[in-house]
Structure formats: structure tokens, C-alpha cells
């Protein structure tokens, strides 16, 4: 079961727990939830296709706080107003409360041999992939 960036838009701890409990109930035996989310670092660095330099307040944001990001550098209007930062520890606490356990976590980096004008991507992971199963 894949959730791609959905939990970036779910504002509170209780709503996250409630949604993960619901997803957990749908899991077939042995199946997993792949939860792809934005890392808190995405809101405080510059990227090939995202910019945050116009939002210095992001640096002081705590889990649950609203943060801002602009989709790309051509000044296209900001499209992700309802986005909430959530730390790794805060996700772990949510998973535990929802009766799930993290069986893997990936924070992929860009590679220097790729044909992209990476900015921070080869040093800082913008996204995190959690693989979750029902807790034993
Ligand atoms: C950042 S967008 C990601 C969209 C798409 N998955 C992608 O990767 O491009 C977040 C999506 O989560 C959906 N969403 C927000 N809260 C939700 C909820 N409680 N239940 C289901 N979907 C939700 C929004 O409608 C939006 O489509």
C-alpha cells in the first residue's frame, strides 16, 4: 500500500494516528505500507526543482507547524499551502501509537553522475520512505 506525500498534508498527530490505524486495519497479513513523505530538511534547503529561500520561518518550524515551499525556480505560484513539517521521531511515535512498526527507512540522495543540476540532493535527502508493517 503506497501513500505518496499524503501525510505531508495531514496536520495533527491524532489525525495521522487515526489514518495509520485505518490503513493498518486494511493491511493483508504480511503486507506493508510504504509511506513516502517530505523530510523536514526539504523546507530548509534549496533544490533543483524546489526553493524555500523566501520562507526563512521554516527554520524554526516544529512538528505540526505549517511550512512553505515553492514548486520550482521559475517563480510558479506556490502550490503547497497546506503542508506540515513532521520529524522522524514524531513519525516513529505516530507509528507506535497506530500499532505499526517500521521495518525499513530510506532517505535517497541524488548521485553526482546523474544528468541533473542537483543543488542539495547529493548531500541532503529531500524525502523519506518508511516501510511499515503491523506491530507483532
Ligand atoms: C502533496 S499531494 C500528493 C499527491 C500525489 N500522491 C503525488 O504524489 O503527487 C497530497 C495528497 O494527499 C491528499 N490528502 C490529504 N489529506 C488526505 C486524507 N486525510 N486522506 C486521503 N488523502 C488525503 C490530498 O488530496 C493530495 O492529493
Short mmCIF file of C-alpha atoms and ligand atoms in Angstrom, two decimals:
data_model
loop_
_atom_site.label_atom_id
_atom_site.label_comp_id
_atom_site.label_asym_id
_atom_site.label_seq_id
_atom_site.Cartn_x
_atom_site.Cartn_y
_atom_site.Cartn_z
CA UNK A 1 0.00 0.00 0.00
CA UNK A 2 1.60 3.29 -1.09
CA UNK A 3 0.99 6.71 0.41
CA UNK A 4 2.84 9.36 -1.60
CA UNK A 5 3.17 12.68 0.25
CA UNK A 6 -0.35 12.38 1.69
CA UNK A 7 0.83 12.64 5.27
CA UNK A 8 2.59 15.93 4.47
CA UNK A 9 -0.92 17.40 4.30
CA UNK A 10 -2.37 15.78 7.41
CA UNK A 11 -1.89 18.45 10.10
CA UNK A 12 -2.10 16.78 13.52
CA UNK A 13 -0.65 13.83 15.43
CA UNK A 14 -4.10 12.44 16.23
CA UNK A 15 -5.26 12.59 12.59
CA UNK A 16 -2.04 10.88 11.47
CA UNK A 17 -2.53 8.12 14.07
CA UNK A 18 -6.20 7.69 13.12
CA UNK A 19 -5.32 7.41 9.41
CA UNK A 20 -2.50 4.93 10.03
CA UNK A 21 -4.76 2.84 12.28
CA UNK A 22 -7.26 2.75 9.39
CA UNK A 23 -4.59 1.77 6.87
CA UNK A 24 -3.29 -0.84 9.32
CA UNK A 25 -6.73 -2.44 9.50
CA UNK A 26 -6.73 -2.77 5.68
CA UNK A 27 -3.34 -4.49 5.55
CA UNK A 28 -3.39 -8.13 4.45
CA UNK A 29 -1.21 -10.50 6.53
CA UNK A 30 2.45 -9.88 5.65
CA UNK A 31 1.65 -6.77 3.59
CA UNK A 32 3.31 -3.39 4.14
CA UNK A 33 2.56 0.33 3.97
CA UNK A 34 5.10 2.40 2.03
CA UNK A 35 4.88 5.92 3.43
CA UNK A 36 6.71 8.46 1.21
CA UNK A 37 6.91 11.86 2.89
CA UNK A 38 8.90 15.07 2.76
CA UNK A 39 11.86 15.24 5.12
CA UNK A 40 11.97 18.31 7.41
CA UNK A 41 15.17 19.21 5.50
CA UNK A 42 13.22 19.86 2.30
CA UNK A 43 11.81 23.04 3.91
CA UNK A 44 15.20 24.50 4.84
CA UNK A 45 17.36 23.85 1.76
CA UNK A 46 17.48 24.75 -1.95
CA UNK A 47 16.79 22.08 -4.59
CA UNK A 48 16.87 21.52 -8.34
CA UNK A 49 13.07 21.94 -8.58
CA UNK A 50 12.05 23.46 -5.25
CA UNK A 51 13.03 26.63 -3.45
CA UNK A 52 12.48 27.67 0.18
CA UNK A 53 14.71 30.75 0.40
CA UNK A 54 11.67 33.03 0.54
CA UNK A 55 10.45 31.22 3.68
CA UNK A 56 13.10 31.70 6.42
CA UNK A 57 10.49 30.95 9.13
CA UNK A 58 10.60 27.30 8.06
CA UNK A 59 13.87 27.02 10.00
CA UNK A 60 12.05 27.44 13.32
CA UNK A 61 9.14 25.10 12.48
CA UNK A 62 8.40 22.22 14.85
CA UNK A 63 6.43 19.03 14.05
CA UNK A 64 2.87 20.04 13.19
CA UNK A 65 3.80 23.56 12.15
CA UNK A 66 2.75 24.78 8.68
CA UNK A 67 5.70 25.28 6.31
CA UNK A 68 6.04 26.73 2.84
CA UNK A 69 7.82 25.63 -0.32
CA UNK A 70 7.76 26.86 -3.88
CA UNK A 71 7.49 24.23 -6.54
CA UNK A 72 10.16 25.48 -8.87
CA UNK A 73 12.54 28.32 -9.61
CA UNK A 74 10.62 29.84 -12.50
CA UNK A 75 8.53 31.59 -9.82
CA UNK A 76 5.49 29.48 -10.50
CA UNK A 77 2.96 30.30 -7.81
CA UNK A 78 3.41 28.38 -4.55
CA UNK A 79 1.02 25.43 -4.65
CA UNK A 80 1.50 23.65 -1.40
CA UNK A 81 -0.04 25.83 1.27
CA UNK A 82 -1.36 23.07 3.48
CA UNK A 83 1.94 21.38 4.28
CA UNK A 84 3.02 20.46 7.81
CA UNK A 85 6.56 19.56 8.89
CA UNK A 86 6.89 16.27 10.80
CA UNK A 87 10.14 14.93 12.28
CA UNK A 88 11.50 11.40 12.12
CA UNK A 89 10.97 10.95 15.89
CA UNK A 90 7.41 12.26 15.60
CA UNK A 91 6.66 9.75 12.83
CA UNK A 92 8.07 6.93 14.94
CA UNK A 93 5.80 7.90 17.80
CA UNK A 94 2.80 8.01 15.42
CA UNK A 95 3.61 4.56 14.02
CA UNK A 96 3.89 3.08 17.53
CA UNK A 97 0.58 4.67 18.58
CA UNK A 98 -1.06 3.26 15.42
CA UNK A 99 0.14 -0.29 16.13
CA UNK A 100 2.64 -0.27 13.26
CA UNK A 101 6.35 -0.96 13.22
CA UNK A 102 8.96 0.49 10.90
CA UNK A 103 10.73 -2.36 9.08
CA UNK A 104 12.81 -0.14 6.81
CA UNK A 105 13.60 3.53 6.21
CA UNK A 106 15.22 5.02 3.11
CA UNK A 107 16.45 8.59 2.56
CA UNK A 108 17.65 8.54 -1.04
CA UNK A 109 20.27 11.01 -2.27
CA UNK A 110 20.92 12.22 -5.81
CA UNK A 111 24.08 10.89 -7.42
CA UNK A 112 26.76 13.19 -8.91
CA UNK A 113 26.84 11.04 -12.08
CA UNK A 114 23.17 11.81 -12.86
CA UNK A 115 22.37 14.35 -15.64
CA UNK A 116 20.61 16.75 -13.25
CA UNK A 117 21.78 20.07 -11.85
CA UNK A 118 21.38 18.84 -8.26
CA UNK A 119 21.65 21.58 -5.60
CA UNK A 120 21.43 19.91 -2.15
CA UNK A 121 20.19 16.50 -3.33
CA UNK A 122 23.60 14.74 -3.30
CA UNK A 123 24.16 15.74 0.35
CA UNK A 124 20.68 16.05 1.92
CA UNK A 125 17.67 13.78 1.27
CA UNK A 126 14.50 15.78 0.48
CA UNK A 127 12.23 12.78 1.01
CA UNK A 128 11.97 9.79 3.33
CA UNK A 129 10.45 6.39 2.59
CA UNK A 130 9.18 4.43 5.60
CA UNK A 131 8.19 0.78 5.20
CA UNK A 132 5.67 -0.18 7.86
CA UNK A 133 4.12 -3.45 8.99
CA UNK A 134 1.62 -4.33 11.70
CA UNK A 135 3.40 -4.47 15.05
CA UNK A 136 3.83 -8.01 16.42
C1 LIG B 1 1.09 16.55 -1.73
S1 LIG B 1 -0.31 15.80 -2.50
C2 LIG B 1 0.41 14.32 -3.21
C3 LIG B 1 -0.41 13.83 -4.37
C4 LIG B 1 0.15 12.60 -5.08
N1 LIG B 1 0.14 11.44 -4.17
C5 LIG B 1 1.55 12.85 -5.55
O1 LIG B 1 2.47 12.14 -5.14
O2 LIG B 1 1.72 13.73 -6.40
C6 LIG B 1 -1.15 15.19 -1.08
C7 LIG B 1 -2.44 14.49 -1.44
O3 LIG B 1 -2.99 13.95 -0.23
C8 LIG B 1 -4.39 14.07 -0.27
N2 LIG B 1 -4.88 14.04 1.12
C9 LIG B 1 -4.72 14.97 2.07
N3 LIG B 1 -5.31 14.57 3.22
C10 LIG B 1 -5.84 13.34 2.98
C11 LIG B 1 -6.58 12.39 3.77
N4 LIG B 1 -6.87 12.61 5.03
N5 LIG B 1 -6.97 11.24 3.20
C12 LIG B 1 -6.66 10.98 1.91
N6 LIG B 1 -5.97 11.83 1.09
C13 LIG B 1 -5.57 12.99 1.63
C14 LIG B 1 -4.60 15.41 -0.94
O4 LIG B 1 -5.86 15.46 -1.52
C15 LIG B 1 -3.48 15.41 -2.01
O5 LIG B 1 -3.94 14.83 -3.22
#
